[in-house]
CSV table of C-alpha atoms in Angstrom, one decimal:
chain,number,residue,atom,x,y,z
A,1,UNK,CA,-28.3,55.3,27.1
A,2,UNK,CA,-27.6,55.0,30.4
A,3,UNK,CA,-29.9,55.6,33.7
A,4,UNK,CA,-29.3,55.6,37.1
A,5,UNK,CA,-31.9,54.6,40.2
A,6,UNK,CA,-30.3,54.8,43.2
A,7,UNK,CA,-26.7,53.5,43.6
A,8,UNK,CA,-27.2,50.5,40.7
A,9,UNK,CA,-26.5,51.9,37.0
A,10,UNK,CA,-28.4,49.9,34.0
A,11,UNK,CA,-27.9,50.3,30.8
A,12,UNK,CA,-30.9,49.9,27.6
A,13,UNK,CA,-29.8,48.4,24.6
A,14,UNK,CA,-31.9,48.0,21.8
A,15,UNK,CA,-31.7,45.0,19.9
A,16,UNK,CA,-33.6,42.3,18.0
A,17,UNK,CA,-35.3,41.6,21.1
A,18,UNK,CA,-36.1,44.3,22.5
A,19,UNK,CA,-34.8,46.1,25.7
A,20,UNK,CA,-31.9,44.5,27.2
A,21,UNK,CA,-31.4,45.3,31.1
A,22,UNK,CA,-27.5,44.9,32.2
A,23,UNK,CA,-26.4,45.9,35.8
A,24,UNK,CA,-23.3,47.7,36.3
A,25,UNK,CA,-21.8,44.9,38.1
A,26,UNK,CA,-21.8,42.9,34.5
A,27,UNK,CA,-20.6,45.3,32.1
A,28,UNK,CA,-17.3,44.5,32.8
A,29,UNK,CA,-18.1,40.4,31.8
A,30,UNK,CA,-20.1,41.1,28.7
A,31,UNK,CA,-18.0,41.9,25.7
A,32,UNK,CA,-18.9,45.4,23.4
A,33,UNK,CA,-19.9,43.0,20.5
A,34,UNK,CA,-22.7,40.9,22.5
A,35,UNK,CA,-24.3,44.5,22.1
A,36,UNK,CA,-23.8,44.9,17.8
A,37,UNK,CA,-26.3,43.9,15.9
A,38,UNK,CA,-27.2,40.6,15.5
A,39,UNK,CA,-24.8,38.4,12.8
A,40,UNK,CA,-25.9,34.6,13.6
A,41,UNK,CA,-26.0,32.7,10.4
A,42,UNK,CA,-23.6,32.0,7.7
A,43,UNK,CA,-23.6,34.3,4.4
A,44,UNK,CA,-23.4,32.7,0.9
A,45,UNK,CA,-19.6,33.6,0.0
A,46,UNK,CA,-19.2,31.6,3.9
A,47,UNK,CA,-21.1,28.6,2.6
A,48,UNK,CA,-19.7,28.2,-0.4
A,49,UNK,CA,-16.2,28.6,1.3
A,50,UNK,CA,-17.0,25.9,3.3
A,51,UNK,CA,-18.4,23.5,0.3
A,52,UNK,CA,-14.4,24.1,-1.6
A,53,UNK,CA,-13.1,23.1,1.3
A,54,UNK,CA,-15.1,20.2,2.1
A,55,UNK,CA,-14.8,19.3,-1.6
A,56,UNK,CA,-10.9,19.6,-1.9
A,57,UNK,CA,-10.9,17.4,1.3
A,58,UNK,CA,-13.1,14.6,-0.3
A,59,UNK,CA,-10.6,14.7,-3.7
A,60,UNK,CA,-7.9,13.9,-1.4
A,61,UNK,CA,-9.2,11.1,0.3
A,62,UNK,CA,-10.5,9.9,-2.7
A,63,UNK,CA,-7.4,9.5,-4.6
A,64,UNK,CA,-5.3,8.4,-1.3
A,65,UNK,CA,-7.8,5.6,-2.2
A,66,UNK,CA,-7.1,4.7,-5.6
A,67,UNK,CA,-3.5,4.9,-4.4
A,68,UNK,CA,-4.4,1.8,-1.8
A,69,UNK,CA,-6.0,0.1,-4.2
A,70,UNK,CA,-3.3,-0.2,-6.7
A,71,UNK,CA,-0.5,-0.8,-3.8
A,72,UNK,CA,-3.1,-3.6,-2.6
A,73,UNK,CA,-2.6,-5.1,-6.2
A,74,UNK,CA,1.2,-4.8,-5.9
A,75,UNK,CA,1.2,-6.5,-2.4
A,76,UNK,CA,-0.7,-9.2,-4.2
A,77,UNK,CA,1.2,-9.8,-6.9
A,78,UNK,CA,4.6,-10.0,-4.9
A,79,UNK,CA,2.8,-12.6,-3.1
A,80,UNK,CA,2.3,-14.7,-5.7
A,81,UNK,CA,5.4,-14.2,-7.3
A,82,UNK,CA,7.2,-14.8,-3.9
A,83,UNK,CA,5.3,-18.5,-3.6
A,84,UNK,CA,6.1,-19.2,-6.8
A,85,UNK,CA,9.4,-18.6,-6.5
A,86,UNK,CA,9.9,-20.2,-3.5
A,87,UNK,CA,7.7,-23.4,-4.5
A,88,UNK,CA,10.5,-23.8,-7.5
A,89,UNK,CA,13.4,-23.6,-4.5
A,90,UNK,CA,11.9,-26.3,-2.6
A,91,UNK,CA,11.3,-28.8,-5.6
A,92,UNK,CA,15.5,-28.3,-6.5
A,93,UNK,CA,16.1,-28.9,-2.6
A,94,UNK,CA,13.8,-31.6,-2.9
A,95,UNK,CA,16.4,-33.2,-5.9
A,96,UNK,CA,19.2,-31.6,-4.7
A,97,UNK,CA,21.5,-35.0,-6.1
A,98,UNK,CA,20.0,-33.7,-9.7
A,99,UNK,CA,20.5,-30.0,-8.9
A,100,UNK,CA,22.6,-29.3,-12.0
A,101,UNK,CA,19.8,-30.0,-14.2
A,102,UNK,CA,17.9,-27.0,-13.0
A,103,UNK,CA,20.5,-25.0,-14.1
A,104,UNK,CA,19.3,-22.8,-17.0
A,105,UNK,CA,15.8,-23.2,-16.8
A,106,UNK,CA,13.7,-20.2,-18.9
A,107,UNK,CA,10.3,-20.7,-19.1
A,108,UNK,CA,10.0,-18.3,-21.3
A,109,UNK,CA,12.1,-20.5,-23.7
A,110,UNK,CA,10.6,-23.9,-23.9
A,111,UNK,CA,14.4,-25.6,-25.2
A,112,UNK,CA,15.9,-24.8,-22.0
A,113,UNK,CA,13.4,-27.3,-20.2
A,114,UNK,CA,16.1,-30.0,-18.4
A,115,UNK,CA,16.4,-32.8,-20.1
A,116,UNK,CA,14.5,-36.2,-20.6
A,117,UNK,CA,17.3,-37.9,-18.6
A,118,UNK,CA,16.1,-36.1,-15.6
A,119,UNK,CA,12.3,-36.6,-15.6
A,120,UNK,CA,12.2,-35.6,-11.7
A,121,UNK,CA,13.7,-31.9,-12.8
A,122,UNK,CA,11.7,-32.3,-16.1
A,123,UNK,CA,8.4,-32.6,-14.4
A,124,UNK,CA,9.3,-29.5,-12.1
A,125,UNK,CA,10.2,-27.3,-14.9
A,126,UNK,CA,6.6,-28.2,-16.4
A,127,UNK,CA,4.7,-27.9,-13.8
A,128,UNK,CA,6.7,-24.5,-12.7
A,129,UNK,CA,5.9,-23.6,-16.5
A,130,UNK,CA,2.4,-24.1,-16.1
A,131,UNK,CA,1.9,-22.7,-12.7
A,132,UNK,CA,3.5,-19.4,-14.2
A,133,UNK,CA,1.0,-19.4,-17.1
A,134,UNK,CA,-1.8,-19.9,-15.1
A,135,UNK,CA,-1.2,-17.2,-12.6
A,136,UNK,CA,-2.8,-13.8,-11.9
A,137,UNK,CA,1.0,-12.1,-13.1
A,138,UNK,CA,1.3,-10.7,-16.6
A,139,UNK,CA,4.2,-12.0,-18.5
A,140,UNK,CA,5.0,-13.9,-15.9
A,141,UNK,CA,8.8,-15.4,-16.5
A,142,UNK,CA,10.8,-18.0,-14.5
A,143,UNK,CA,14.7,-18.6,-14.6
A,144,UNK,CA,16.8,-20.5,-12.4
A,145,UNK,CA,20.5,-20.1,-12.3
A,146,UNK,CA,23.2,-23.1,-11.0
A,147,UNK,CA,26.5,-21.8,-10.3
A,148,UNK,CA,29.1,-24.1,-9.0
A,149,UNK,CA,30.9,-23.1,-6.0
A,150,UNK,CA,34.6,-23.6,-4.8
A,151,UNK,CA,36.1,-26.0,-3.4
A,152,UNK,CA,34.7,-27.9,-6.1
A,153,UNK,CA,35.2,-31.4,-3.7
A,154,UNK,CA,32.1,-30.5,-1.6
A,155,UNK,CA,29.8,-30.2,-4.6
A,156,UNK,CA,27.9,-27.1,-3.1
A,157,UNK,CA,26.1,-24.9,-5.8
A,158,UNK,CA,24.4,-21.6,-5.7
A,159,UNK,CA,20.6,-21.8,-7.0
A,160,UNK,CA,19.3,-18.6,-7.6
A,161,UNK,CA,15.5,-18.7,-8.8
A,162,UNK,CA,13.9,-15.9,-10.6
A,163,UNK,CA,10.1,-15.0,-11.2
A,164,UNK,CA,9.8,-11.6,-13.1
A,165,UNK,CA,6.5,-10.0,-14.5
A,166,UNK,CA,5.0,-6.7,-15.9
A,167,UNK,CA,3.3,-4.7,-13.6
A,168,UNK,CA,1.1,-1.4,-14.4
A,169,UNK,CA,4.6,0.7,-15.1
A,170,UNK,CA,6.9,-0.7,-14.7
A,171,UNK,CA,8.4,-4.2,-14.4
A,172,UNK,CA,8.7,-6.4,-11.6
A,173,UNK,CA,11.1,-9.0,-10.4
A,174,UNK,CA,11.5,-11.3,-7.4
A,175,UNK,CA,14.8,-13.3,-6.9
A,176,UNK,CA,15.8,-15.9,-3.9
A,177,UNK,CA,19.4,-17.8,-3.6
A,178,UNK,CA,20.7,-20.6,-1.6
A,179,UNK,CA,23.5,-22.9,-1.4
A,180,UNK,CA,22.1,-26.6,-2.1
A,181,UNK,CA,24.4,-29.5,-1.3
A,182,UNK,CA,24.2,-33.2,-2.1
A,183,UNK,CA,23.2,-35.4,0.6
């Protein structure tokens, strides 16, 4: 309803507090809707709306956890099977005169071991062996190949050491090569 005193027009809206008073001036400012009937507060259907939502959000982040957690594991385990692996390198470096000896080496397969003649590559094949047995990896598995490489009259060989396990899936395998000559 409107009214008019004078020059200034007002208008009277009835709402849930009463009489509202509005100048002419500011019924251009104030949208149609500030007039409706009150709607402040959420409904049910709006509230369980937002609960799905929130819930499908915390699924997510809770399996984009268990998904760190086992790739955390994995990180772990390549470290250790990269040490190892490495830490069997060093020790043929180490005896590089005696590198032929390594060549072979299973310690999956205890008759592969080098032999007694060559306690230095002996040793490092048991305590490679026992290093593997002891670690975190499941099935863990060492191997070291010797190849000889030409010209024969430098007496260079390729070493390639392998650790392999068994992960969750699938299986795993980390492998590092070098060229070892005699002093």
């Amino acid at each position: 309803m409107t009214r008019r005193r004078g020059d200034k027009a007002t208008w009277r809206v009835s709402g849930k507090g009463g009489l509202l008073r509005v100048p002419a001036s500011a019924r251009q400012s104030i949208p149609r809707s500030a007039f409706c009937v009150d709607q402040g507060g959420f409904t049910l259907l709006e509230g369980m709306l937002a609960l799905l939502v929130l819930s499908v959000g915390l699924l997510g982040i809770a399996a984009m956890q268990d998904m760190a957690l086992g790739r955390n594991v994995d990180a772990n385990e390549l470290n250790l099977a990269t040490n190892l692996a490495s830490e069997m390198l060093e020790r043929i470096r180490f005896n590089r005169v005696n590198v032929t000896a390594y060549g072979g080496i299973d310690t999956a397969n205890t008759a592969t071991q080098p032999p007694t003649s060559q306690p230095m590559a002996r040793g490092d094949y048991d305590q490679w062996r026992t290093r593997l047995t002891a670690s975190r990896l499941s099935g863990a598995r060492g191997l070291v190949t010797v190849t000889a490489l030409t010209p024969t009259e430098l007496s260079q060989s390729r070493v390639t050491v392998q650790v392999r396990w068994s992960g969750t899936v699938i299986g795993h395998s980390v492998s590092f090569s070098t060229v070892v000559a005699p002093e």
